[in-house]
């Protein structure tokens, strides 16, 4: 009986600390909304914009000035290193915002310090343009 009670309490304690550590984690990358990006895009003009979708998705439409670099290609990081300036902000988007988070983190791990995820991706771009 005693062992079961101790085990239950230890299990609950472990669960509590696990949940608390999950809550403490925060995003470790910069993100902006599509509306914020469009405002910057209109004001600045010459931006480093990285489209991390597939070539098929890119053919269906893209943000003018964006460089295509599929995040799932094995040479994704090498292509980025050859074509992007690490010192300038890089705005990353995909279709809906998931792959761009992955790409943003990958680039940060490679020393790109000014990488910004554009939330909502190309889907949000289309909606904002309507």
Coordinates of N, CA and C in Angstrom, one line a residue:
X1 N 0.8 -1.2 0.0 CA 0.0 0.0 0.0 C 0.9 1.3 0.0
X2 N 1.9 1.3 0.9 CA 2.7 2.4 1.0 C 3.5 2.6 -0.4
X3 N 3.9 1.6 -1.0 CA 4.7 1.8 -2.2 C 3.8 2.3 -3.3
X4 N 2.6 1.9 -3.4 CA 1.7 2.4 -4.4 C 1.4 3.9 -4.2
X5 N 1.2 4.4 -3.0 CA 1.0 5.8 -2.7 C 2.2 6.6 -3.0
X6 N 3.4 6.1 -2.7 CA 4.6 6.8 -3.0 C 4.8 6.9 -4.5
X7 N 4.5 5.8 -5.2 CA 4.7 5.8 -6.7 C 3.7 6.8 -7.3
X8 N 2.5 6.8 -6.8 CA 1.5 7.8 -7.4 C 2.0 9.2 -7.2
X9 N 2.5 9.5 -6.0 CA 2.9 10.9 -5.7 C 4.2 11.2 -6.6
X10 N 5.1 10.3 -6.7 CA 6.2 10.5 -7.6 C 5.8 10.7 -9.0
X11 N 4.8 9.9 -9.4 CA 4.3 10.1 -10.8 C 3.7 11.4 -11.0
X12 N 2.9 11.9 -10.1 CA 2.2 13.2 -10.2 C 3.3 14.3 -10.1
X13 N 4.3 14.2 -9.3 CA 5.4 15.2 -9.2 C 6.1 15.2 -10.5
X14 N 6.4 14.1 -11.1 CA 7.1 14.0 -12.4 C 6.2 14.7 -13.5
X15 N 5.0 14.4 -13.5 CA 4.0 15.0 -14.5 C 4.0 16.5 -14.3
X16 N 3.9 17.0 -13.1 CA 3.9 18.4 -12.8 C 5.2 19.1 -13.4
X17 N 6.3 18.6 -13.1 CA 7.6 19.2 -13.6 C 7.7 19.1 -15.1
X18 N 7.2 18.0 -15.7 CA 7.2 17.9 -17.1 C 6.3 19.0 -17.8
X19 N 5.1 19.1 -17.2 CA 4.2 20.1 -17.8 C 4.7 21.6 -17.5
X20 N 5.3 21.8 -16.4 CA 5.9 23.1 -16.1 C 7.0 23.5 -17.0
X21 N 7.9 22.5 -17.3 CA 9.0 22.8 -18.3 C 8.4 23.0 -19.7
X22 N 7.4 22.4 -20.1 CA 6.8 22.6 -21.4 C 6.2 24.0 -21.4
X23 N 5.6 24.5 -20.4 CA 5.0 25.8 -20.3 C 6.1 26.9 -20.3
X24 N 7.3 26.6 -19.8 CA 8.4 27.6 -19.7 C 9.0 27.8 -21.0
X25 N 8.9 26.8 -21.9 CA 9.6 27.0 -23.2 C 8.9 28.0 -24.0
X26 N 9.6 28.8 -24.7 CA 9.1 29.9 -25.6 C 9.7 29.8 -26.9
X27 N 9.1 30.5 -27.8 CA 9.6 30.5 -29.2 C 11.0 31.1 -29.2
X28 N 11.9 30.5 -29.9 CA 13.3 30.9 -29.9 C 13.6 31.5 -31.3
X29 N 12.6 32.0 -32.0 CA 12.8 32.6 -33.3 C 11.9 33.8 -33.4
X30 N 12.2 34.7 -34.3 CA 11.4 35.9 -34.5 C 10.3 35.6 -35.5
X31 N 9.1 36.1 -35.2 CA 8.0 36.0 -36.2 C 7.3 37.3 -36.3
X32 N 6.7 37.5 -37.5 CA 5.9 38.7 -37.7 C 4.6 38.2 -38.4
X33 N 3.6 39.0 -38.3 CA 2.3 38.6 -39.0 C 2.5 39.0 -40.5
X34 N 1.7 38.5 -41.3 CA 1.7 38.8 -42.8 C 1.4 40.3 -43.0
X35 N 0.5 40.9 -42.2 CA 0.2 42.3 -42.3 C 1.5 43.1 -42.0
X36 N 2.2 42.7 -41.0 CA 3.5 43.5 -40.7 C 4.5 43.3 -41.8
X37 N 4.6 42.1 -42.3 CA 5.5 41.9 -43.5 C 5.1 42.7 -44.7
X38 N 3.8 42.8 -45.0 CA 3.4 43.6 -46.1 C 3.7 45.0 -46.0
X39 N 3.6 45.5 -44.8 CA 3.9 46.9 -44.5 C 5.4 47.2 -44.7
X40 N 6.3 46.3 -44.2 CA 7.7 46.4 -44.4 C 8.0 46.2 -45.9
X41 N 7.4 45.3 -46.6 CA 7.6 45.0 -48.0 C 7.3 46.3 -48.8
X42 N 6.2 47.0 -48.5 CA 5.8 48.2 -49.2 C 6.8 49.3 -49.0
X43 N 7.3 49.4 -47.7 CA 8.2 50.5 -47.4 C 9.6 50.3 -47.8
X44 N 10.1 49.1 -47.7 CA 11.5 48.9 -47.9 C 11.8 48.5 -49.4
X45 N 11.0 47.7 -49.9 CA 11.2 47.2 -51.3 C 12.3 46.1 -51.5
X46 N 13.5 46.5 -51.2 CA 14.6 45.5 -51.5 C 14.9 44.7 -50.2
X47 N 14.2 43.6 -50.1 CA 14.3 42.7 -49.0 C 14.8 41.3 -49.4
X48 N 15.4 40.6 -48.4 CA 15.7 39.2 -48.7 C 14.5 38.4 -48.3
X49 N 13.9 37.8 -49.2 CA 12.7 37.0 -49.0 C 12.9 35.6 -49.4
X50 N 12.7 34.7 -48.5 CA 13.0 33.3 -48.8 C 11.7 32.4 -48.8
X51 N 11.4 31.8 -49.9 CA 10.2 31.0 -50.1 C 10.7 29.5 -50.0
X52 N 10.3 28.8 -48.9 CA 10.8 27.5 -48.7 C 9.8 26.4 -49.1
X53 N 8.9 26.7 -50.0 CA 8.0 25.7 -50.5 C 8.6 24.9 -51.6
X54 N 7.8 24.0 -52.2 CA 8.3 23.2 -53.3 C 8.2 24.0 -54.6
X55 N 9.0 23.6 -55.6 CA 8.9 24.3 -56.9 C 7.5 24.3 -57.5
X56 N 6.7 23.2 -57.2 CA 5.3 23.1 -57.7 C 4.5 24.2 -57.1
X57 N 4.6 24.4 -55.8 CA 3.9 25.4 -55.0 C 4.3 26.8 -55.5
X58 N 5.6 27.0 -55.7 CA 6.1 28.3 -56.2 C 5.5 28.7 -57.5
X59 N 5.4 27.7 -58.4 CA 4.8 27.9 -59.8 C 3.4 28.5 -59.7
X60 N 2.7 28.1 -58.6 CA 1.3 28.5 -58.5 C 1.2 30.0 -58.0
X61 N 2.3 30.5 -57.6 CA 2.3 31.9 -57.2 C 3.3 32.1 -56.1
X62 N 3.9 33.3 -56.1 CA 4.9 33.7 -55.1 C 5.0 35.1 -54.8
X63 N 5.7 35.5 -53.8 CA 5.8 36.9 -53.5 C 7.0 37.5 -54.3
X64 N 6.7 38.6 -55.0 CA 7.7 39.1 -56.0 C 9.0 39.4 -55.2
X65 N 10.1 38.9 -55.8 CA 11.4 39.1 -55.2 C 11.9 38.0 -54.3
X66 N 11.0 37.0 -54.1 CA 11.4 35.9 -53.2 C 12.3 34.9 -54.0
X67 N 13.2 34.3 -53.2 CA 14.1 33.3 -53.7 C 13.5 32.0 -53.2
X68 N 13.4 31.0 -54.2 CA 12.9 29.7 -53.9 C 14.1 28.8 -53.4
X69 N 13.9 28.2 -52.2 CA 14.8 27.3 -51.6 C 14.0 26.3 -50.8
X70 N 13.7 25.1 -51.3 CA 12.8 24.1 -50.7 C 13.5 23.6 -49.4
X71 N 12.9 23.8 -48.3 CA 13.4 23.4 -47.0 C 13.7 21.9 -46.9
X72 N 13.0 21.1 -47.7 CA 13.2 19.7 -47.6 C 14.3 19.2 -48.5
X73 N 14.9 20.0 -49.3 CA 16.1 19.6 -50.1 C 17.3 19.4 -49.2
X74 N 18.1 18.4 -49.5 CA 19.3 18.2 -48.6 C 20.3 19.4 -48.7
X75 N 20.3 20.1 -49.7 CA 21.3 21.2 -49.8 C 20.7 22.6 -49.4
X76 N 19.6 22.6 -48.7 CA 18.9 23.8 -48.3 C 19.8 24.8 -47.7
X77 N 20.6 24.4 -46.7 CA 21.4 25.3 -45.9 C 22.6 25.8 -46.8
X78 N 23.1 24.9 -47.6 CA 24.2 25.4 -48.5 C 23.7 26.4 -49.5
X79 N 22.6 26.2 -50.1 CA 22.0 27.2 -51.0 C 21.8 28.5 -50.3
X80 N 21.3 28.5 -49.1 CA 21.0 29.7 -48.4 C 22.4 30.4 -48.1
X81 N 23.4 29.7 -47.7 CA 24.7 30.3 -47.4 C 25.3 31.0 -48.6
X82 N 25.1 30.4 -49.8 CA 25.6 30.9 -51.1 C 24.9 32.2 -51.5
X83 N 23.6 32.2 -51.2 CA 22.7 33.3 -51.8 C 22.2 34.3 -50.9
X84 N 22.3 34.2 -49.6 CA 21.8 35.1 -48.7 C 22.8 35.8 -47.9
X85 N 22.6 37.1 -47.5 CA 23.5 37.8 -46.7 C 23.1 37.6 -45.3
X86 N 24.0 37.1 -44.5 CA 23.8 36.8 -43.1 C 23.5 38.1 -42.3
X87 N 24.0 39.2 -42.8 CA 24.0 40.4 -42.0 C 22.7 41.2 -42.2
X88 N 21.9 40.8 -43.2 CA 20.6 41.5 -43.5 C 19.5 40.6 -43.1
X89 N 18.3 41.2 -42.7 CA 17.2 40.4 -42.4 C 16.7 39.5 -43.5
X90 N 16.3 38.3 -43.2 CA 15.7 37.3 -44.1 C 14.3 37.0 -43.7
X91 N 13.4 37.3 -44.5 CA 12.0 37.0 -44.3 C 11.6 35.7 -44.9
X92 N 11.2 34.7 -44.1 CA 11.0 33.3 -44.5 C 9.5 33.0 -44.5
X93 N 9.0 32.5 -45.6 CA 7.6 32.0 -45.7 C 7.5 30.7 -46.4
X94 N 6.4 30.0 -46.2 CA 6.0 28.8 -46.9 C 4.5 28.9 -47.3
X95 N 3.8 27.8 -47.3 CA 2.4 27.9 -47.6 C 1.5 28.4 -46.5
X96 N 1.8 27.9 -45.3 CA 0.9 28.2 -44.2 C 1.6 28.6 -42.9
X97 N 2.9 28.4 -42.9 CA 3.7 28.9 -41.7 C 4.4 27.8 -40.9
X98 N 4.2 26.6 -41.3 CA 4.9 25.5 -40.5 C 6.3 25.3 -41.0
X99 N 6.5 25.1 -42.3 CA 7.8 24.8 -42.8 C 8.8 26.0 -42.6
X100 N 8.2 27.2 -42.7 CA 9.0 28.4 -42.5 C 9.6 28.5 -41.1
X101 N 8.9 27.9 -40.1 CA 9.4 27.9 -38.7 C 10.6 26.9 -38.7
X102 N 10.5 25.8 -39.3 CA 11.6 24.8 -39.4 C 12.8 25.5 -40.1
X103 N 12.6 26.1 -41.3 CA 13.6 26.8 -42.0 C 14.3 27.9 -41.2
X104 N 13.5 28.6 -40.5 CA 14.0 29.7 -39.7 C 15.0 29.2 -38.6
X105 N 14.6 28.1 -38.0 CA 15.4 27.5 -36.9 C 16.7 26.9 -37.5
X106 N 16.6 26.3 -38.7 CA 17.8 25.7 -39.4 C 18.8 26.8 -39.7
X107 N 18.3 27.9 -40.2 CA 19.2 29.0 -40.6 C 19.8 29.6 -39.4
X108 N 19.1 29.8 -38.3 CA 19.7 30.3 -37.1 C 20.8 29.4 -36.6
X109 N 20.6 28.1 -36.7 CA 21.6 27.2 -36.2 C 22.9 27.3 -37.1
X110 N 22.8 27.9 -38.3 CA 23.9 28.0 -39.2 C 24.5 29.4 -39.1
X111 N 24.1 30.2 -38.1 CA 24.7 31.5 -37.9 C 24.0 32.7 -38.6
X112 N 22.8 32.5 -39.2 CA 22.0 33.6 -39.7 C 21.3 34.2 -38.5
X113 N 21.6 35.4 -38.1 CA 21.0 36.0 -36.9 C 19.8 36.8 -37.1
X114 N 19.5 37.2 -38.3 CA 18.3 38.1 -38.6 C 17.3 37.4 -39.4
X115 N 16.9 36.2 -39.0 CA 15.9 35.4 -39.7 C 14.5 35.6 -39.1
X116 N 13.6 36.0 -39.9 CA 12.2 36.3 -39.4 C 11.2 35.4 -40.1
X117 N 10.5 34.7 -39.3 CA 9.4 33.8 -39.9 C 8.2 34.7 -40.1
X118 N 7.6 34.5 -41.3 CA 6.4 35.3 -41.7 C 5.2 34.4 -41.4
X119 N 4.4 34.7 -40.4 CA 3.3 33.8 -40.0 C 2.2 33.8 -41.1
X120 N 1.6 32.6 -41.3 CA 0.5 32.4 -42.2 C 1.0 32.1 -43.6
X121 N 2.2 32.4 -43.9 CA 2.8 32.0 -45.3 C 2.0 32.6 -46.4
X122 N 2.2 31.9 -47.6 CA 1.6 32.4 -48.8 C 0.1 32.5 -48.8
X123 N -0.5 31.6 -48.0 CA -2.0 31.6 -47.8 C -2.4 33.0 -47.2
X124 N -1.7 33.4 -46.2 CA -2.0 34.7 -45.6 C -1.7 35.9 -46.6
X125 N -0.7 35.7 -47.4 CA -0.4 36.8 -48.4 C -1.6 36.9 -49.4
X126 N -2.1 35.8 -49.9 CA -3.3 35.8 -50.8 C -4.5 36.5 -50.1
X127 N -4.7 36.1 -48.9 CA -5.9 36.7 -48.1 C -5.7 38.2 -47.9
X128 N -4.5 38.6 -47.6 CA -4.2 40.1 -47.4 C -4.4 40.9 -48.7
X129 N -4.1 40.2 -49.8 CA -4.2 40.9 -51.1 C -5.6 41.0 -51.7
X130 N -6.5 40.2 -51.1 CA -7.9 40.2 -51.6 C -8.6 41.5 -51.2

